[in-house]
mmCIF file of C-alpha atoms in Angstrom:
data_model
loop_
_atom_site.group_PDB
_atom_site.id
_atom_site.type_symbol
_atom_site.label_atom_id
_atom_site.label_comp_id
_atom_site.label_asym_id
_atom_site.label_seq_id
_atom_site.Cartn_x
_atom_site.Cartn_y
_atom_site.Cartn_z
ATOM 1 C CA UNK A 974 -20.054 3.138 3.000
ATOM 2 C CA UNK A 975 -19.844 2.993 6.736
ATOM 3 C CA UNK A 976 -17.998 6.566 6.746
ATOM 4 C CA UNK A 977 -20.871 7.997 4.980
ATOM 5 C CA UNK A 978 -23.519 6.018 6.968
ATOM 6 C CA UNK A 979 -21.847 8.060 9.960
ATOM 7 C CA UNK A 980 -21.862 11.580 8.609
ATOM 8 C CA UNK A 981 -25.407 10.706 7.291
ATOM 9 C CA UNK A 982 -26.001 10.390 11.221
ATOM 10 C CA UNK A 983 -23.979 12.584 12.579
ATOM 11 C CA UNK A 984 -25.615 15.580 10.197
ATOM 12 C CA UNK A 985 -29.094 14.065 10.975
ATOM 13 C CA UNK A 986 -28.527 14.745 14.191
ATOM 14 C CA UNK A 987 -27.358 18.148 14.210
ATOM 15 C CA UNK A 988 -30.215 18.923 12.244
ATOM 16 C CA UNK A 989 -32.898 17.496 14.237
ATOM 17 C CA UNK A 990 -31.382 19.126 17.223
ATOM 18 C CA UNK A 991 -31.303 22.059 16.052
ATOM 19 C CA UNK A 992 -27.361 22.441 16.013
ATOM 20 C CA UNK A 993 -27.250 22.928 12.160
ATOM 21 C CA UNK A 994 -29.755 24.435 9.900
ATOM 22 C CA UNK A 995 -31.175 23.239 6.840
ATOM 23 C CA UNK A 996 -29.351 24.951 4.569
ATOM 24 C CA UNK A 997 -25.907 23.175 5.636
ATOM 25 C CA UNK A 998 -27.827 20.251 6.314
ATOM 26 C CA UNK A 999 -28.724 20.569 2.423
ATOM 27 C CA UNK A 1000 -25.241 21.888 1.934
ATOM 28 C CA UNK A 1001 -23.496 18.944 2.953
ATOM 29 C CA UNK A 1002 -26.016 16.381 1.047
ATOM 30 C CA UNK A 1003 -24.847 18.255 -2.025
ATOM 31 C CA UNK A 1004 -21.484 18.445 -1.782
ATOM 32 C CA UNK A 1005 -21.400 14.498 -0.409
ATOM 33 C CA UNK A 1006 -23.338 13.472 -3.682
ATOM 34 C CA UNK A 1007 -21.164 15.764 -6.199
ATOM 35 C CA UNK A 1008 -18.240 13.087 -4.486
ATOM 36 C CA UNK A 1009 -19.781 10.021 -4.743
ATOM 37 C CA UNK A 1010 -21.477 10.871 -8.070
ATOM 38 C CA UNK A 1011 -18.100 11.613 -9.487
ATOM 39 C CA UNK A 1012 -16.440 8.639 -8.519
ATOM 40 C CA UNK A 1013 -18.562 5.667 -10.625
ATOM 41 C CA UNK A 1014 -19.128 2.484 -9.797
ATOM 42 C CA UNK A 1015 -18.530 -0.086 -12.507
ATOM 43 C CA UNK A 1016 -18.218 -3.611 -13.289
ATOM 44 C CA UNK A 1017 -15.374 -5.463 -14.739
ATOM 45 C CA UNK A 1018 -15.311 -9.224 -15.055
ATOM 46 C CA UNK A 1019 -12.228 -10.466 -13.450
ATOM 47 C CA UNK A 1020 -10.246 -13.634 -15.264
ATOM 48 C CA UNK A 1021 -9.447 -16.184 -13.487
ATOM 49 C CA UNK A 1022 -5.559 -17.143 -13.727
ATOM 50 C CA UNK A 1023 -3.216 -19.516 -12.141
ATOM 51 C CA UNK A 1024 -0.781 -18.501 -10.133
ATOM 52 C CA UNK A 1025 2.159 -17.804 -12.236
ATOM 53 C CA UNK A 1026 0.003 -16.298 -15.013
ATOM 54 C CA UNK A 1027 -1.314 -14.011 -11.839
ATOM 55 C CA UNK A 1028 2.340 -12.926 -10.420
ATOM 56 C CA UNK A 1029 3.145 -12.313 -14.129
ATOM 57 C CA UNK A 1030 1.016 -10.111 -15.226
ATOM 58 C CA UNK A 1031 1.606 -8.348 -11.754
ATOM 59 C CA UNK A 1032 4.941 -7.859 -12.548
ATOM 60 C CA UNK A 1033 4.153 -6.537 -15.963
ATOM 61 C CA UNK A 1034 1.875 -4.350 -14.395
ATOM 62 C CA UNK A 1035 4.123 -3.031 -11.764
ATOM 63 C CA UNK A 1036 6.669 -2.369 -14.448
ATOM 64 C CA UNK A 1037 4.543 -0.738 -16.642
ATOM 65 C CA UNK A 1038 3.702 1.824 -13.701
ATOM 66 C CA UNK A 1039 7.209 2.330 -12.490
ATOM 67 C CA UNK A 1040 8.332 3.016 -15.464
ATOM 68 C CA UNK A 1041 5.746 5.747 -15.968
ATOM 69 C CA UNK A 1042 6.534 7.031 -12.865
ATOM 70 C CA UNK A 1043 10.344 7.629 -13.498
ATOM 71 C CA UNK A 1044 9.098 9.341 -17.066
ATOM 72 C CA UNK A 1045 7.840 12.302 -15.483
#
């Protein structure tokens, strides 16, 4: 958030002064949303676990992707 919060200024900027025009200002705002827009945001509702239930299914899951890994 706070690396787009900086290009935001940093393109505002250029723009306002005259560095940029508005067609790469608008440029950039459209690529920058086709980016965020394809990465979504959702929700998942975490369990809560103790901690060998936790280090577990971390293992499992570190298997699991190791094992893929070495498949290909």
């Amino acid at each position: 958030m706070c690396n787009f919060l900086a290009d935001l200024q940093e393109n505002r900027e250029s723009l306002e002064s005259y560095f940029t025009g508005k067609d790469m200002f608008n440029m950039w705002k459209k690529q920058t949303l086709e980016y965020y827009t394809s990465k979504p945001v959702t929700h998942k509702e975490i369990e809560e676990l103790d901690f060998e239930t936790r280090i577990r299914k971390r293992d499992e899951l570190l298997t699991q992707k190791f094992s893929n890994n070495e498949q290909k």
